[in-house]
Short mmCIF file of C-alpha atoms in Angstrom, two decimals:
data_model
loop_
_atom_site.label_atom_id
_atom_site.label_comp_id
_atom_site.label_asym_id
_atom_site.label_seq_id
_atom_site.Cartn_x
_atom_site.Cartn_y
_atom_site.Cartn_z
CA LYS A 1 145.46 -100.77 -189.71
CA ALA A 2 144.68 -99.78 -186.12
CA GLY A 3 141.77 -97.80 -184.67
CA VAL A 4 141.61 -94.49 -182.41
CA THR A 5 142.64 -95.31 -179.22
CA GLN A 6 141.48 -93.65 -176.35
CA THR A 7 142.72 -93.98 -172.78
CA PRO A 8 141.32 -94.47 -170.05
CA ARG A 9 138.16 -95.57 -171.38
CA TYR A 10 136.28 -95.03 -167.87
CA LEU A 11 137.86 -92.78 -165.03
CA ILE A 12 136.44 -91.48 -161.68
CA LYS A 13 137.69 -88.39 -160.33
CA THR A 14 137.18 -86.49 -157.23
CA ARG A 15 135.74 -82.14 -157.30
CA GLY A 16 138.72 -80.26 -157.20
CA GLN A 17 141.03 -83.14 -158.97
CA GLN A 18 142.47 -82.85 -162.61
CA VAL A 19 142.78 -85.57 -165.41
CA THR A 20 144.80 -86.23 -168.53
CA LEU A 21 142.74 -88.26 -171.33
CA SER A 22 145.02 -89.67 -174.19
CA CYS A 23 144.17 -90.12 -177.93
CA SER A 24 146.89 -92.36 -180.64
CA PRO A 25 145.06 -91.62 -183.60
CA ILE A 26 145.38 -93.75 -186.89
CA SER A 27 148.92 -94.19 -188.16
CA GLY A 28 149.05 -91.03 -190.87
CA HIS A 29 146.56 -88.80 -189.69
CA ARG A 30 147.48 -85.58 -188.51
CA SER A 31 144.40 -84.33 -187.41
CA VAL A 32 143.21 -84.31 -183.74
CA SER A 33 139.76 -83.24 -182.95
CA TRP A 34 138.65 -83.87 -179.13
CA TYR A 35 134.83 -83.40 -178.16
CA GLN A 36 132.59 -83.73 -175.26
CA GLN A 37 129.42 -85.43 -174.84
CA THR A 38 127.14 -85.30 -172.48
CA PRO A 39 122.69 -85.82 -172.68
CA GLY A 40 122.15 -81.90 -172.18
CA GLN A 41 124.64 -80.33 -174.70
CA GLY A 42 125.37 -83.02 -177.06
CA LEU A 43 128.79 -83.20 -178.60
CA GLN A 44 130.93 -80.18 -178.20
CA PHE A 45 133.53 -79.51 -179.94
CA LEU A 46 136.79 -79.12 -177.85
CA PHE A 47 139.86 -78.19 -179.82
CA GLU A 48 141.68 -79.24 -182.83
CA TYR A 49 144.89 -80.13 -182.94
CA PHE A 50 147.27 -80.34 -186.37
CA SER A 51 150.95 -80.76 -186.49
CA GLU A 52 151.24 -79.83 -183.51
CA THR A 53 149.46 -77.01 -183.52
CA GLN A 54 146.06 -76.04 -181.64
CA ARG A 55 144.02 -74.97 -184.51
CA ASN A 56 141.19 -74.73 -183.68
CA LYS A 57 139.19 -73.64 -179.81
CA GLY A 58 135.90 -74.52 -179.07
CA ASN A 59 133.80 -72.75 -176.18
CA PHE A 60 135.10 -74.14 -172.95
CA PRO A 61 137.14 -72.55 -169.66
CA GLY A 62 141.04 -72.61 -170.05
CA ARG A 63 140.46 -75.73 -167.68
CA PHE A 64 140.19 -77.43 -170.70
CA SER A 65 143.52 -77.75 -172.54
CA GLY A 66 145.43 -80.11 -174.95
CA ARG A 67 148.18 -80.88 -176.64
CA GLN A 68 150.01 -82.83 -179.82
CA PHE A 69 152.64 -84.76 -179.84
CA SER A 70 155.09 -84.59 -182.80
CA ASN A 71 154.29 -88.20 -183.07
CA SER A 72 150.36 -86.95 -183.55
CA ARG A 73 149.65 -88.24 -180.46
CA SER A 74 147.14 -85.62 -178.29
CA GLU A 75 146.34 -85.40 -174.74
CA MET A 76 143.70 -83.66 -173.30
CA ASN A 77 143.71 -81.89 -169.51
CA VAL A 78 140.87 -80.73 -167.72
CA SER A 79 142.18 -78.99 -164.20
CA THR A 80 140.35 -77.83 -160.95
CA LEU A 81 137.28 -80.86 -162.26
CA GLU A 82 133.65 -79.65 -161.51
CA LEU A 83 130.53 -82.22 -161.39
CA GLY A 84 129.62 -80.49 -164.87
CA ASP A 85 132.28 -82.24 -166.44
CA SER A 86 131.39 -85.28 -166.30
CA ALA A 87 130.95 -86.52 -169.87
CA LEU A 88 131.94 -88.88 -172.71
CA TYR A 89 135.51 -87.35 -174.04
CA LEU A 90 135.37 -88.36 -177.77
CA CYS A 91 139.35 -88.02 -179.91
CA ALA A 92 138.42 -88.31 -183.51
CA SER A 93 141.17 -88.24 -185.87
CA SER A 94 141.20 -87.48 -189.60
CA LEU A 95 144.10 -87.82 -192.35
CA ARG A 96 143.61 -83.87 -192.91
CA GLN A 97 141.68 -81.51 -190.95
CA GLY A 98 138.24 -83.35 -191.06
CA GLU A 99 138.10 -83.20 -194.83
CA TYR A 100 137.63 -86.58 -195.63
CA GLY A 101 135.52 -87.31 -192.14
CA TYR A 102 136.74 -88.18 -188.82
CA THR A 103 137.56 -91.66 -187.34
CA PHE A 104 136.34 -91.61 -183.94
CA GLY A 105 137.83 -93.09 -180.56
CA SER A 106 135.19 -95.04 -178.01
CA GLY A 107 135.74 -92.78 -175.42
CA THR A 108 136.88 -91.72 -172.33
CA ARG A 109 133.51 -92.04 -169.54
CA LEU A 110 134.72 -89.68 -166.79
CA THR A 111 132.46 -89.33 -164.08
CA VAL A 112 133.08 -86.46 -161.28
CA VAL A 113 132.23 -87.57 -158.06
CA SER B 1 125.50 -73.34 -180.05
CA GLN B 2 125.14 -75.69 -182.57
CA GLN B 3 125.47 -75.44 -186.05
CA GLY B 4 123.09 -78.39 -186.96
CA GLU B 5 119.90 -79.69 -186.35
CA GLU B 6 118.73 -82.71 -186.63
CA ASP B 7 114.54 -83.16 -187.17
CA PRO B 8 113.12 -85.59 -185.68
CA GLN B 9 114.77 -85.99 -182.22
CA ALA B 10 113.45 -89.76 -182.30
CA LEU B 11 111.77 -91.87 -184.90
CA SER B 12 110.59 -95.29 -184.50
CA ILE B 13 110.05 -97.93 -187.65
CA GLN B 14 109.55 -101.45 -188.33
CA GLU B 15 111.49 -103.55 -189.86
CA GLY B 16 112.43 -103.24 -193.86
CA GLU B 17 110.75 -99.92 -193.99
CA ASN B 18 112.56 -96.59 -194.38
CA ALA B 19 113.79 -93.73 -191.95
CA THR B 20 114.31 -90.64 -193.20
CA MET B 21 116.08 -87.68 -191.30
CA ASN B 22 116.86 -84.26 -191.59
CA CYS B 23 119.44 -81.61 -190.53
CA SER B 24 119.34 -77.57 -190.61
CA TYR B 25 122.30 -75.62 -190.39
CA LYS B 26 123.19 -72.09 -190.13
CA THR B 27 126.16 -70.49 -191.93
CA SER B 28 128.09 -71.42 -194.99
CA ILE B 29 129.35 -74.65 -195.43
CA ASN B 30 132.40 -76.63 -197.43
CA ASN B 31 130.38 -80.44 -196.58
CA LEU B 32 128.34 -81.60 -194.66
CA GLN B 33 128.76 -85.19 -192.66
CA TRP B 34 126.52 -88.23 -191.47
CA TYR B 35 127.16 -90.17 -188.31
CA ARG B 36 125.99 -92.74 -186.45
CA GLN B 37 126.61 -93.48 -182.94
CA ASN B 38 125.94 -96.58 -180.51
CA SER B 39 124.51 -96.69 -177.45
CA GLY B 40 127.33 -93.79 -176.34
CA ARG B 41 129.98 -95.45 -178.07
CA GLY B 42 132.35 -93.47 -180.60
CA LEU B 43 130.68 -92.15 -184.22
CA VAL B 44 131.26 -93.85 -187.28
CA HIS B 45 131.01 -91.69 -190.22
CA LEU B 46 128.64 -92.91 -192.79
CA ILE B 47 129.02 -90.20 -195.48
CA LEU B 48 129.96 -87.01 -196.58
CA ILE B 49 128.55 -84.02 -199.46
CA ARG B 50 130.72 -81.66 -200.49
CA SER B 51 128.83 -78.27 -200.86
CA ASN B 52 128.84 -78.78 -204.52
CA GLU B 53 126.84 -81.85 -204.28
CA ARG B 54 123.36 -82.34 -204.55
CA GLU B 55 123.28 -86.25 -203.37
CA LYS B 56 125.36 -88.74 -202.63
CA HIS B 57 124.47 -92.56 -201.57
CA SER B 58 126.15 -95.11 -200.09
CA GLY B 59 124.93 -98.63 -200.06
CA ARG B 60 121.53 -98.44 -198.52
CA LEU B 61 122.40 -94.79 -197.21
CA ARG B 62 120.52 -91.98 -199.41
CA VAL B 63 121.74 -88.25 -198.59
CA THR B 64 120.60 -84.87 -200.14
CA LEU B 65 122.26 -81.12 -199.46
CA ASP B 66 120.18 -78.17 -200.09
CA THR B 67 122.46 -75.46 -199.68
CA SER B 68 119.72 -72.86 -200.78
CA LYS B 69 118.02 -74.43 -197.62
CA LYS B 70 121.00 -75.42 -195.49
CA SER B 71 119.62 -78.42 -194.83
CA SER B 72 120.11 -81.81 -195.26
CA SER B 73 118.80 -84.62 -195.73
CA LEU B 74 119.17 -89.09 -194.73
CA LEU B 75 117.65 -91.36 -195.85
CA ILE B 76 118.04 -95.37 -194.99
CA THR B 77 116.07 -98.08 -196.93
CA ALA B 78 115.01 -101.28 -196.35
CA SER B 79 116.01 -100.55 -192.62
CA ARG B 80 117.10 -103.75 -190.09
CA ALA B 81 117.11 -103.78 -186.07
CA ALA B 82 121.34 -102.93 -186.41
CA ASP B 83 120.63 -99.34 -188.09
CA THR B 84 119.40 -98.56 -184.49
CA ALA B 85 122.14 -95.31 -183.08
CA SER B 86 121.75 -91.84 -183.10
CA TYR B 87 122.68 -90.44 -185.59
CA PHE B 88 124.38 -86.63 -186.28
CA CYS B 89 125.11 -84.38 -189.19
CA ALA B 90 128.07 -82.23 -189.21
CA THR B 91 128.97 -78.98 -190.66
CA ASP B 92 132.21 -76.92 -190.97
CA VAL B 93 132.13 -73.06 -191.72
CA LEU B 94 133.44 -71.48 -194.13
CA SER B 95 136.56 -70.13 -192.58
CA GLY B 96 139.27 -72.37 -194.21
CA THR B 97 139.90 -73.95 -190.23
CA TYR B 98 137.95 -76.81 -191.07
CA LYS B 99 136.39 -76.58 -187.34
CA TYR B 100 133.24 -78.88 -187.63
CA ILE B 101 130.24 -78.84 -185.38
CA PHE B 102 127.85 -81.72 -184.65
CA GLY B 103 124.08 -81.43 -184.35
CA THR B 104 121.91 -82.75 -181.94
CA GLY B 105 121.10 -85.88 -183.29
CA THR B 106 117.87 -88.35 -184.01
CA ARG B 107 117.82 -91.50 -182.44
CA LEU B 108 117.10 -94.10 -184.52
CA LYS B 109 114.46 -97.40 -183.23
CA VAL B 110 113.96 -100.00 -185.93
CA LEU B 111 111.42 -102.60 -184.12
CA ALA B 112 112.53 -106.06 -185.62
#
């Protein structure tokens, strides 16, 4: 059974650019959540999707957005990148909305220069 | 703001010893989960305990939950070098939305 796949693994972008990260959940999992992890702030909740609907959103500016497709794959987009957006972005999927625990991907390491 | 706070922030023990880490949270919960993260990689789900449970075991792991004190503890018995990792608790909020918030983590180092 394939795990949660996140692409790309590493990314270097310039301030002001935009970036799209992809997450393919475990087959059959309909809930996908995104987290940002930085040394200073720890794991911060970005948003959660269930059956293509955004159910929950964290306290991030509108530059952070996401979506989920009918096959449960999810993307998140960050526009007008800032240096502070440098982080490990983690995607997690669950059979139901986290009720039975999440399976995490290995993350995308984004560096903004 | 963090829903959960782990204590201690860092812990260093010898192989074979037990490791205990604690998590305190602020609001009522449906369940609490513990995760392990190795060196900046993805998190691995260890155990989930529901609000109506007081103790749960999984292999060398023992988790307790005290909802009156809004706290949980994770005990790893007979630790191994491979247990070296960061450990996080995650809690939802009783709003039915299943939005999980992670604590600040405990960095465990097991010395061989």
